[in-house]
PDB file of C-alpha atoms in Angstrom:
ATOM      1  CA  MET X  71       0.002   0.002  -0.002  1.00 54.00           C
ATOM      2  CA  ALA X  72       1.374   3.393  -1.029  1.00 62.00           C
ATOM      3  CA  ALA X  73       1.887   6.183   1.465  1.00 72.00           C
ATOM      4  CA  GLN X  74      -0.601   9.056   1.537  1.00 90.00           C
ATOM      5  CA  TRP X  75       0.059  11.872  -0.880  1.00 94.00           C
ATOM      6  CA  THR X  76      -1.678  15.114  -1.784  1.00 95.00           C
ATOM      7  CA  LYS X  77      -0.354  16.004  -5.251  1.00 97.00           C
ATOM      8  CA  VAL X  78       1.402  13.727  -7.717  1.00 97.00           C
ATOM      9  CA  GLY X  79       3.864  14.722 -10.392  1.00 97.00           C
ATOM     10  CA  ILE X  80       3.232  12.631 -13.493  1.00 97.00           C
ATOM     11  CA  ILE X  81       6.485  12.246 -15.430  1.00 95.00           C
ATOM     12  CA  ALA X  82       5.240  11.294 -18.854  1.00 95.00           C
ATOM     13  CA  GLY X  83       6.820   9.329 -21.631  1.00 92.00           C
ATOM     14  CA  GLY X  84       4.980   8.000 -24.671  1.00 91.00           C
ATOM     15  CA  GLY X  85       1.732   6.093 -24.923  1.00 90.00           C
ATOM     16  CA  ALA X  86      -1.658   6.414 -23.308  1.00 90.00           C
ATOM     17  CA  LEU X  87      -0.744   5.537 -19.705  1.00 93.00           C
ATOM     18  CA  PRO X  88       0.029   9.135 -18.648  1.00 94.00           C
ATOM     19  CA  VAL X  89      -3.363  10.217 -20.022  1.00 93.00           C
ATOM     20  CA  ARG X  90      -5.087   7.415 -18.084  1.00 93.00           C
ATOM     21  CA  LEU X  91      -3.362   8.567 -14.887  1.00 95.00           C
ATOM     22  CA  ILE X  92      -4.501  12.158 -15.424  1.00 95.00           C
ATOM     23  CA  GLN X  93      -8.065  10.945 -16.009  1.00 93.00           C
ATOM     24  CA  ALA X  94      -7.955   8.784 -12.872  1.00 93.00           C
ATOM     25  CA  CYS X  95      -6.699  11.709 -10.784  1.00 95.00           C
ATOM     26  CA  ASP X  96      -9.420  13.980 -12.179  1.00 95.00           C
ATOM     27  CA  GLU X  97     -12.116  11.370 -11.494  1.00 93.00           C
ATOM     28  CA  ALA X  98     -10.872  10.879  -7.917  1.00 92.00           C
ATOM     29  CA  GLY X  99     -10.415  14.618  -7.297  1.00 94.00           C
ATOM     30  CA  LYS X 100      -6.662  14.184  -6.768  1.00 95.00           C
ATOM     31  CA  ALA X 101      -4.246  16.989  -7.653  1.00 97.00           C
ATOM     32  CA  TRP X 102      -1.548  16.390 -10.272  1.00 97.00           C
ATOM     33  CA  HIS X 103       1.133  18.181 -12.253  1.00 97.00           C
ATOM     34  CA  LEU X 104       2.394  16.957 -15.623  1.00 97.00           C
ATOM     35  CA  ILE X 105       6.028  16.808 -16.688  1.00 96.00           C
ATOM     36  CA  ARG X 106       6.345  15.929 -20.397  1.00 95.00           C
ATOM     37  CA  LEU X 107       9.723  14.375 -21.233  1.00 92.00           C
ATOM     38  CA  GLU X 108      10.848  16.250 -24.323  1.00 89.00           C
ATOM     39  CA  GLY X 109      11.043  13.999 -27.364  1.00 86.00           C
ATOM     40  CA  TYR X 110       9.205  11.110 -25.699  1.00 87.00           C
ATOM     41  CA  THR X 111       5.571  12.099 -25.232  1.00 89.00           C
ATOM     42  CA  ASP X 112       2.928  11.599 -27.860  1.00 83.00           C
ATOM     43  CA  GLY X 113       0.407  14.105 -29.160  1.00 81.00           C
ATOM     44  CA  TYR X 114      -2.028  12.970 -26.443  1.00 81.00           C
ATOM     45  CA  LEU X 115      -0.471  15.435 -24.024  1.00 90.00           C
ATOM     46  CA  ALA X 116       0.223  18.393 -26.304  1.00 86.00           C
ATOM     47  CA  ASP X 117      -2.687  20.470 -25.000  1.00 89.00           C
ATOM     48  CA  VAL X 118      -2.505  19.333 -21.361  1.00 93.00           C
ATOM     49  CA  THR X 119      -1.269  21.931 -18.893  1.00 93.00           C
ATOM     50  CA  GLY X 120       2.185  21.041 -17.628  1.00 95.00           C
ATOM     51  CA  ASP X 121       5.880  21.548 -18.148  1.00 95.00           C
ATOM     52  CA  ASP X 122       8.406  20.182 -20.645  1.00 93.00           C
ATOM     53  CA  CYS X 123      11.729  18.888 -19.333  1.00 92.00           C
ATOM     54  CA  GLY X 124      14.628  17.116 -20.956  1.00 88.00           C
ATOM     55  CA  ILE X 125      15.400  13.590 -19.897  1.00 86.00           C
ATOM     56  CA  ALA X 126      18.857  14.682 -18.716  1.00 87.00           C
ATOM     57  CA  ALA X 127      17.497  17.570 -16.621  1.00 90.00           C
ATOM     58  CA  PRO X 128      16.535  15.976 -13.294  1.00 90.00           C
ATOM     59  CA  GLY X 129      17.316  19.237 -11.506  1.00 92.00           C
ATOM     60  CA  LYS X 130      14.638  21.035 -13.519  1.00 94.00           C
ATOM     61  CA  VAL X 131      12.175  18.145 -13.042  1.00 95.00           C
ATOM     62  CA  ILE X 132      12.690  18.154  -9.266  1.00 96.00           C
ATOM     63  CA  SER X 133      12.491  21.929  -8.885  1.00 96.00           C
ATOM     64  CA  THR X 134       9.393  22.113 -11.105  1.00 97.00           C
ATOM     65  CA  LEU X 135       7.664  19.394  -9.078  1.00 97.00           C
ATOM     66  CA  LYS X 136       8.541  21.108  -5.788  1.00 97.00           C
ATOM     67  CA  GLU X 137       7.408  24.513  -7.081  1.00 97.00           C
ATOM     68  CA  SER X 138       4.074  23.014  -8.103  1.00 97.00           C
ATOM     69  CA  GLY X 139       3.560  21.509  -4.634  1.00 97.00           C
ATOM     70  CA  CYS X 140       3.977  17.828  -5.501  1.00 98.00           C
ATOM     71  CA  ASP X 141       4.788  15.432  -2.683  1.00 97.00           C
ATOM     72  CA  ALA X 142       4.665  12.306  -4.839  1.00 97.00           C
ATOM     73  CA  VAL X 143       5.820  11.254  -8.290  1.00 98.00           C
ATOM     74  CA  VAL X 144       4.881   8.566 -10.781  1.00 96.00           C
ATOM     75  CA  MET X 145       6.803   7.710 -13.949  1.00 94.00           C
ATOM     76  CA  ALA X 146       4.538   6.566 -16.757  1.00 92.00           C
ATOM     77  CA  GLY X 147       4.825   5.828 -20.437  1.00 90.00           C
ATOM     78  CA  THR X 148       7.474   4.510 -22.744  1.00 88.00           C
ATOM     79  CA  VAL X 149      10.959   5.990 -22.717  1.00 86.00           C
ATOM     80  CA  ARG X 150      13.579   4.517 -24.991  1.00 83.00           C
ATOM     81  CA  ARG X 151      17.119   4.475 -23.706  1.00 76.00           C
ATOM     82  CA  PRO X 152      18.821   7.698 -24.816  1.00 71.00           C
ATOM     83  CA  ASP X 153      22.105   8.073 -26.658  1.00 73.00           C
ATOM     84  CA  PHE X 154      24.159   9.299 -23.706  1.00 69.00           C
ATOM     85  CA  SER X 155      26.548  11.181 -25.998  1.00 72.00           C
ATOM     86  CA  GLN X 156      23.644  13.355 -27.218  1.00 76.00           C
ATOM     87  CA  LEU X 157      22.327  14.356 -23.778  1.00 76.00           C
ATOM     88  CA  ARG X 158      22.528  17.915 -22.497  1.00 84.00           C
ATOM     89  CA  PRO X 159      22.349  17.442 -18.733  1.00 80.00           C
ATOM     90  CA  ASP X 160      21.613  20.154 -16.207  1.00 83.00           C
ATOM     91  CA  TRP X 161      23.797  20.457 -13.066  1.00 87.00           C
ATOM     92  CA  ARG X 162      21.897  17.668 -11.328  1.00 87.00           C
ATOM     93  CA  GLY X 163      22.077  15.492 -14.436  1.00 83.00           C
ATOM     94  CA  VAL X 164      25.843  15.936 -14.574  1.00 85.00           C
ATOM     95  CA  SER X 165      26.181  14.754 -10.976  1.00 87.00           C
ATOM     96  CA  LEU X 166      23.928  11.722 -11.640  1.00 84.00           C
ATOM     97  CA  LEU X 167      25.427  10.780 -14.998  1.00 80.00           C
ATOM     98  CA  PRO X 168      28.111   8.396 -13.633  1.00 83.00           C
ATOM     99  CA  LYS X 169      25.460   6.514 -11.593  1.00 88.00           C
ATOM    100  CA  VAL X 170      23.062   6.459 -14.528  1.00 82.00           C
ATOM    101  CA  VAL X 171      25.653   5.150 -16.988  1.00 79.00           C
ATOM    102  CA  ALA X 172      26.803   2.456 -14.533  1.00 86.00           C
ATOM    103  CA  ALA X 173      23.203   1.458 -13.823  1.00 83.00           C
ATOM    104  CA  ALA X 174      22.352   1.357 -17.528  1.00 80.00           C
ATOM    105  CA  ARG X 175      25.023  -1.307 -17.970  1.00 83.00           C
ATOM    106  CA  GLN X 176      23.207  -3.424 -15.362  1.00 84.00           C
ATOM    107  CA  GLY X 177      19.796  -3.155 -17.009  1.00 80.00           C
ATOM    108  CA  ASP X 178      16.614  -1.120 -16.963  1.00 78.00           C
ATOM    109  CA  GLY X 179      15.743  -2.182 -13.408  1.00 81.00           C
ATOM    110  CA  ALA X 180      18.999  -0.758 -12.049  1.00 82.00           C
ATOM    111  CA  LEU X 181      18.457   2.442 -14.048  1.00 82.00           C
ATOM    112  CA  LEU X 182      14.963   2.869 -12.605  1.00 86.00           C
ATOM    113  CA  ASN X 183      16.340   2.243  -9.105  1.00 89.00           C
ATOM    114  CA  VAL X 184      18.697   5.225  -9.514  1.00 88.00           C
ATOM    115  CA  LEU X 185      15.752   7.429 -10.498  1.00 91.00           C
ATOM    116  CA  VAL X 186      13.550   6.166  -7.663  1.00 92.00           C
ATOM    117  CA  ASP X 187      16.372   6.699  -5.169  1.00 94.00           C
ATOM    118  CA  THR X 188      16.949  10.243  -6.472  1.00 93.00           C
ATOM    119  CA  PHE X 189      13.290  11.209  -6.074  1.00 95.00           C
ATOM    120  CA  GLU X 190      13.034   9.613  -2.633  1.00 96.00           C
ATOM    121  CA  LYS X 191      16.151  11.470  -1.429  1.00 95.00           C
ATOM    122  CA  GLU X 192      14.402  14.676  -2.500  1.00 95.00           C
ATOM    123  CA  GLY X 193      11.468  13.790  -0.259  1.00 95.00           C
ATOM    124  CA  PHE X 194       9.006  12.534  -2.867  1.00 97.00           C
ATOM    125  CA  ILE X 195       6.859   9.457  -2.431  1.00 96.00           C
ATOM    126  CA  VAL X 196       7.463   7.326  -5.528  1.00 96.00           C
ATOM    127  CA  LEU X 197       4.272   5.673  -6.716  1.00 95.00           C
ATOM    128  CA  GLY X 198       3.418   2.989  -9.234  1.00 92.00           C
ATOM    129  CA  ALA X 199       0.704   3.590 -11.801  1.00 91.00           C
ATOM    130  CA  GLU X 200      -1.609   1.262  -9.868  1.00 90.00           C
ATOM    131  CA  ASP X 201      -1.212   3.496  -6.783  1.00 91.00           C
ATOM    132  CA  VAL X 202      -2.549   6.464  -8.743  1.00 92.00           C
ATOM    133  CA  ALA X 203      -5.176   4.628 -10.766  1.00 89.00           C
ATOM    134  CA  ALA X 204      -6.306   1.532  -8.865  1.00 79.00           C
ATOM    135  CA  PRO X 205      -8.465   0.241 -11.755  1.00 73.00           C
ATOM    136  CA  LEU X 206      -5.236  -0.339 -13.728  1.00 73.00           C
ATOM    137  CA  LYS X 207      -4.330  -3.116 -11.318  1.00 71.00           C
ATOM    138  CA  ALA X 208      -5.628  -6.521 -12.329  1.00 74.00           C
ATOM    139  CA  PRO X 209      -7.664  -8.305  -9.660  1.00 76.00           C
ATOM    140  CA  PHE X 210      -6.375 -11.485  -8.081  1.00 80.00           C
ATOM    141  CA  GLY X 211      -7.344 -14.701  -9.828  1.00 80.00           C
ATOM    142  CA  ALA X 212      -8.373 -15.786 -13.295  1.00 80.00           C
ATOM    143  CA  LEU X 213      -9.363 -12.928 -15.587  1.00 80.00           C
ATOM    144  CA  GLY X 214     -11.187 -14.931 -18.231  1.00 82.00           C
ATOM    145  CA  GLY X 215     -13.693 -17.733 -18.344  1.00 83.00           C
ATOM    146  CA  HIS X 216     -11.061 -20.411 -17.769  1.00 87.00           C
ATOM    147  CA  SER X 217      -8.845 -21.005 -14.740  1.00 87.00           C
ATOM    148  CA  PRO X 218      -5.323 -22.388 -15.149  1.00 88.00           C
ATOM    149  CA  THR X 219      -4.825 -26.134 -14.775  1.00 90.00           C
ATOM    150  CA  ASP X 220      -2.281 -27.638 -12.397  1.00 92.00           C
ATOM    151  CA  ASP X 221       0.160 -27.953 -15.330  1.00 94.00           C
ATOM    152  CA  ASP X 222      -0.437 -24.298 -16.205  1.00 92.00           C
ATOM    153  CA  LEU X 223       0.219 -23.267 -12.586  1.00 91.00           C
ATOM    154  CA  ALA X 224       3.474 -25.259 -12.583  1.00 94.00           C
ATOM    155  CA  ASP X 225       4.560 -23.438 -15.775  1.00 95.00           C
ATOM    156  CA  ILE X 226       3.585 -20.078 -14.250  1.00 92.00           C
ATOM    157  CA  LYS X 227       5.614 -20.839 -11.107  1.00 93.00           C
ATOM    158  CA  LYS X 228       8.653 -21.787 -13.186  1.00 94.00           C
ATOM    159  CA  ALA X 229       8.293 -18.625 -15.306  1.00 94.00           C
ATOM    160  CA  ALA X 230       8.102 -16.483 -12.151  1.00 92.00           C
ATOM    161  CA  GLN X 231      11.296 -18.087 -10.847  1.00 92.00           C
ATOM    162  CA  LEU X 232      13.046 -17.394 -14.174  1.00 92.00           C
ATOM    163  CA  VAL X 233      11.908 -13.769 -14.176  1.00 89.00           C
ATOM    164  CA  GLU X 234      13.168 -13.322 -10.634  1.00 87.00           C
ATOM    165  CA  ALA X 235      16.519 -14.888 -11.552  1.00 88.00           C
ATOM    166  CA  ILE X 236      17.138 -12.813 -14.679  1.00 85.00           C
ATOM    167  CA  GLY X 237      15.382  -9.636 -13.512  1.00 71.00           C
ATOM    168  CA  PRO X 238      18.445  -8.120 -11.811  1.00 66.00           C
TER     169      PRO X 238
END
C-alpha cells in the first residue's frame, strides 16, 4: 500500500498511460502536475497543462515538481534508452550521470532504481501507476472464463522463478 500523498507529479513518456493517470486523478479529485519528457511524449499530451523537461534535466524536473507543490511522483509511459553522447544534462544530471551510466550497464531495473532513489532522497513518495489509478491493477485470480490447470500453474511458477533470476 502506497503512502498518503496530496499532489502527484506525473512524469510522462509515450503512450496512453500518462493520459489514463490524469483521467484517474481527475475522477478521484486528486491533484496532479504533468512533466512531459521532451522527445518522448505523444500528441495525447500536447494540450494538457504542464511543463516540458529534458530527460537529462533531473534538476529542472525536481524543482518544477517542488514549485508546483507535488509530494509524490509517478513515472509513466514509454521511454527509450537515450544516446548518452547526445544528452545535455543540467547540473543535477551531470552529478547523476556516472550513476546512470553504470546502472544502464546493469539493465533497466537498475536504471529505474537510480531514478527512484533520487526522487526519494528529494522527499518525494514514488508511486506505481496502480497506486494512482487503482483500476489499472488486475484483480487477483483468473481474468477470463477459464482457470489455469495444475500444469499451467506449474509453468507459471517456473516462469516467475526465471523472471526473478534474470530480472536483476
